CSV table of C-alpha atoms in Angstrom, one decimal:
chain,number,residue,atom,x,y,z
A,283,MET,CA,87.4,224.0,26.5
A,284,SER,CA,88.1,225.2,29.8
A,285,GLY,CA,87.5,228.6,30.9
A,286,ILE,CA,85.2,230.6,28.7
A,287,ARG,CA,84.2,234.0,29.9
A,288,SER,CA,82.2,236.7,28.1
A,289,THR,CA,83.0,240.3,27.4
A,290,GLY,CA,80.8,242.6,25.4
A,291,VAL,CA,83.3,243.7,22.8
A,292,ARG,CA,83.1,243.1,19.1
A,293,ALA,CA,82.6,239.5,18.3
A,294,ALA,CA,81.3,237.2,21.0
A,295,LEU,CA,84.4,235.8,22.3
A,296,PHE,CA,85.1,233.8,25.4
A,297,THR,CA,87.6,232.7,27.8
A,298,ALA,CA,88.4,229.2,28.6
A,299,PRO,CA,91.2,227.1,29.5
A,300,LEU,CA,94.8,227.5,29.7
A,301,LEU,CA,98.0,228.9,29.4
A,302,LEU,CA,100.9,229.1,31.7
A,303,GLY,CA,104.2,227.5,31.5
A,304,LEU,CA,107.4,227.4,33.4
A,305,LEU,CA,107.6,231.0,34.4
A,306,GLY,CA,110.7,230.7,36.6
A,307,THR,CA,111.3,229.7,40.2
A,308,ALA,CA,110.1,232.8,41.9
A,309,ALA,CA,106.4,232.7,42.9
A,310,ALA,CA,104.2,235.5,41.9
A,311,PRO,CA,103.0,237.8,44.7
A,312,ALA,CA,100.2,236.1,46.6
A,313,GLY,CA,97.7,238.9,45.8
A,314,ALA,CA,98.3,239.2,42.1
A,315,VAL,CA,97.8,237.4,38.8
A,316,GLY,CA,101.2,237.5,37.3
A,317,SER,CA,103.8,236.4,34.7
A,318,HIS,CA,101.6,236.0,31.7
A,319,THR,CA,102.4,235.8,28.0
A,320,SER,CA,100.5,235.1,24.9
A,321,HIS,CA,103.4,233.4,23.2
A,322,PRO,CA,105.2,231.3,25.8
A,323,ASP,CA,108.5,229.6,24.9
A,324,LYS,CA,107.5,226.5,26.7
A,325,SER,CA,103.8,225.5,27.2
A,326,LEU,CA,102.3,223.9,30.2
A,327,THR,CA,101.6,220.1,30.0
A,328,CYS,CA,99.7,217.4,31.9
A,329,ARG,CA,101.1,213.9,31.5
A,330,GLY,CA,103.1,215.1,28.5
A,331,LYS,CA,100.2,216.7,26.6
A,332,GLY,CA,99.8,220.5,26.2
A,333,VAL,CA,97.8,223.0,24.3
A,334,ASP,CA,97.4,223.2,20.5
A,335,PRO,CA,100.8,224.2,19.2
A,336,ASP,CA,99.4,225.6,16.0
A,337,ALA,CA,96.7,227.8,17.6
A,338,LEU,CA,96.9,231.5,16.8
A,339,VAL,CA,95.0,232.5,20.0
A,340,ARG,CA,96.8,231.5,23.2
A,341,HIS,CA,97.6,232.7,26.6
A,342,ARG,CA,99.1,231.6,29.9
A,343,THR,CA,99.1,233.1,33.3
A,344,GLU,CA,99.5,232.1,37.0
A,345,ILE,CA,98.6,233.1,40.6
A,346,VAL,CA,99.7,232.1,44.1
A,347,ILE,CA,96.8,231.2,46.4
A,348,ASN,CA,97.2,231.2,50.2
A,349,ALA,CA,95.3,228.0,50.8
A,350,PRO,CA,96.0,224.3,51.1
A,351,LEU,CA,96.4,222.4,47.8
A,352,ARG,CA,93.5,220.1,48.6
A,353,THR,CA,91.2,223.1,48.9
A,354,VAL,CA,92.3,224.6,45.6
A,355,TRP,CA,92.0,221.2,43.9
A,356,LYS,CA,88.6,220.5,45.3
A,357,LEU,CA,87.2,223.9,44.1
A,358,GLN,CA,88.6,223.4,40.6
A,359,THR,CA,87.5,219.8,40.1
A,360,ASP,CA,84.1,220.1,41.8
A,361,VAL,CA,82.8,221.5,38.5
A,362,GLU,CA,79.1,221.4,39.4
A,363,ARG,CA,79.7,224.0,42.1
A,364,TRP,CA,81.5,226.5,39.8
A,365,PRO,CA,78.5,228.8,39.6
A,366,SER,CA,78.8,229.3,43.4
A,367,TRP,CA,82.1,231.1,43.0
A,368,GLN,CA,82.4,232.0,39.3
A,369,THR,CA,79.7,234.6,38.3
A,370,PRO,CA,80.2,234.1,34.5
A,371,VAL,CA,79.3,230.4,34.8
A,372,GLU,CA,75.5,230.0,34.7
A,373,THR,CA,75.1,226.3,34.8
A,374,VAL,CA,77.3,223.1,34.9
A,375,GLU,CA,76.2,219.5,34.4
A,376,ARG,CA,78.5,216.6,34.9
A,377,LEU,CA,78.0,214.1,32.1
A,378,ASP,CA,79.5,211.2,34.0
A,379,HIS,CA,79.5,210.1,37.7
A,380,GLY,CA,82.0,209.4,40.3
A,381,PRO,CA,85.5,210.9,40.8
A,382,PHE,CA,86.7,213.6,38.5
A,383,ARG,CA,89.0,211.6,36.2
A,384,LYS,CA,90.3,211.0,32.7
A,385,GLY,CA,87.3,210.8,30.5
A,386,SER,CA,85.1,212.9,32.8
A,387,ALA,CA,82.9,215.3,30.8
A,388,PHE,CA,80.8,218.3,31.8
A,389,ARG,CA,78.5,220.7,29.9
A,390,TRP,CA,78.4,224.3,31.1
A,391,THR,CA,77.0,227.7,29.9
A,392,THR,CA,78.0,231.3,30.1
A,393,PRO,CA,76.2,234.3,28.7
A,394,ILE,CA,77.4,236.5,25.8
A,395,PRO,CA,76.0,240.1,25.7
A,396,PRO,CA,74.8,241.6,22.4
A,397,ASN,CA,77.4,243.5,20.4
A,398,PRO,CA,77.5,245.0,16.9
A,399,SER,CA,78.5,241.6,15.4
A,400,THR,CA,76.2,239.2,17.1
A,401,PRO,CA,73.0,239.2,19.2
A,402,ALA,CA,72.9,238.2,22.8
A,403,THR,CA,73.4,234.5,23.1
A,404,SER,CA,74.8,231.9,25.4
A,405,LEU,CA,77.9,229.8,25.0
A,406,ASP,CA,77.3,226.1,25.4
A,407,ILE,CA,80.6,224.4,26.3
A,408,THR,CA,81.3,220.7,26.5
A,409,SER,CA,84.6,219.9,28.2
A,410,THR,CA,86.3,216.4,28.4
A,411,VAL,CA,89.2,215.6,30.6
A,412,GLN,CA,92.0,214.1,28.5
A,413,GLN,CA,94.7,214.0,31.1
A,414,ILE,CA,94.7,214.4,34.9
A,415,LYS,CA,97.1,213.8,37.8
A,416,ARG,CA,95.6,214.4,41.3
A,417,ASN,CA,96.7,217.6,43.0
A,418,SER,CA,99.1,218.3,40.1
A,419,CYS,CA,97.5,218.9,36.7
A,420,ILE,CA,94.4,218.7,34.4
A,421,ARG,CA,94.0,219.0,30.7
A,422,TRP,CA,90.6,219.2,29.1
A,423,THR,CA,89.4,219.9,25.6
A,424,GLY,CA,86.1,220.7,23.8
A,425,PRO,CA,84.0,223.0,21.8
A,426,ALA,CA,82.2,226.2,22.8
A,427,ILE,CA,79.2,226.9,20.6
A,428,GLY,CA,77.0,230.0,20.4
A,429,GLU,CA,74.8,231.6,17.8
A,430,GLY,CA,77.2,232.1,14.8
A,431,LEU,CA,80.2,231.1,16.9
A,432,ARG,CA,82.2,227.9,17.4
A,433,ILE,CA,85.5,227.7,19.3
A,434,GLU,CA,87.6,224.7,19.9
A,435,GLY,CA,89.5,225.0,23.1
A,436,VAL,CA,92.4,223.2,24.8
A,437,HIS,CA,93.0,224.1,28.5
A,438,VAL,CA,95.8,223.0,30.8
A,439,TRP,CA,96.1,223.6,34.5
A,440,ASN,CA,99.1,223.0,36.7
A,441,PHE,CA,99.1,223.1,40.6
A,442,SER,CA,102.2,223.2,42.7
A,443,LYS,CA,103.0,223.9,46.4
A,444,VAL,CA,105.2,227.0,46.8
A,445,LYS,CA,106.1,229.3,49.7
A,446,GLY,CA,102.9,231.1,50.6
A,447,GLY,CA,100.5,228.5,49.3
A,448,VAL,CA,99.8,227.0,45.9
A,449,ARG,CA,100.9,228.3,42.5
A,450,VAL,CA,98.1,227.7,39.9
A,451,SER,CA,99.3,228.0,36.3
A,452,THR,CA,97.0,227.9,33.4
A,453,GLU,CA,97.3,228.0,29.6
A,454,GLU,CA,94.7,227.8,26.9
A,455,THR,CA,94.4,227.9,23.1
A,456,HIS,CA,91.4,228.7,20.9
A,457,THR,CA,90.9,227.8,17.3
A,458,GLY,CA,88.0,228.6,15.0
A,459,ALA,CA,87.1,231.0,12.1
A,460,GLN,CA,85.6,233.6,14.3
A,461,VAL,CA,88.5,234.0,16.7
A,462,GLU,CA,91.1,233.7,14.0
A,463,ALA,CA,89.5,236.6,12.1
A,464,ASP,CA,90.6,238.9,14.9
A,465,VAL,CA,93.5,237.3,16.8
A,466,PRO,CA,94.4,240.4,18.9
A,467,THR,CA,90.9,240.8,20.3
A,468,ALA,CA,90.4,237.1,20.8
A,469,THR,CA,93.7,236.9,22.7
A,470,LYS,CA,92.8,239.9,24.8
A,471,LEU,CA,89.5,238.4,25.8
A,472,LEU,CA,91.2,235.0,26.5
A,473,ARG,CA,93.7,236.8,28.8
A,474,GLU,CA,91.0,238.7,30.7
A,475,GLY,CA,89.0,235.6,31.2
A,476,LEU,CA,91.8,233.4,32.4
A,477,GLU,CA,93.0,236.1,34.8
A,478,ALA,CA,89.4,236.6,36.2
A,479,TRP,CA,89.1,232.8,36.7
A,480,LEU,CA,92.3,232.8,38.7
A,481,ARG,CA,91.2,235.7,40.8
A,482,ASP,CA,87.9,234.0,41.5
A,483,LEU,CA,89.6,230.8,42.4
A,484,LYS,CA,92.0,232.6,44.7
A,485,SER,CA,89.2,234.4,46.5
A,486,ALA,CA,87.1,231.3,46.9
A,487,ALA,CA,90.0,229.1,48.1
A,488,GLU,CA,91.3,231.7,50.6
A,489,ALA,CA,87.9,232.4,52.0
A,490,ARG,CA,87.3,228.7,52.5
A,491,ALA,CA,90.7,228.2,54.1
A,492,HIS,CA,90.2,231.2,56.4
A,493,ASN,CA,86.8,230.0,57.5
A,494,ARG,CA,87.8,226.4,58.1
A,495,PRO,CA,87.4,225.3,61.7
A,496,ASN,CA,90.6,224.8,63.7
């Protein structure tokens, strides 16, 4: 799974990886998350592989970041440093060593507040990179497990240079009994989580680019 985020509404849902797609040639405004849909006509891919085509819970969105592509890519792939710029991510542990590549795996956690359906818990997510192309795309998959909750996620990220910086597009699908029991709520939470991830990535990348020595 890719981008799980927590929101204290009804069932303990998440937010993880990816949805986005070919949303036209015009870049989204540099300050906004834009052009999103829960049922894209054409899904994002990385090396020919995309999200789960049969998943009921899906979303894609994108943002333009005013920073160099290398800066954006480094922030996204240096997963052990995610907690420094993503508040919902509590811990991250790489399960392999060396460059971030196909087969790389990482285990990360995010809290879930209590709600009428479930007690406070923590989601434990194990993500494995299935496809990757440097400075271009990533696709990872894996389960998110909490008390009384299991979500299988597929998350795709695309990165492309555009006027004004880098367009980051993301699309994610979730499957599992709990999320499929309330697809509208699960989709809403996925959308909110993906958009928050992109805003955090934008803030971190632009701050780093702005503070870089000349």
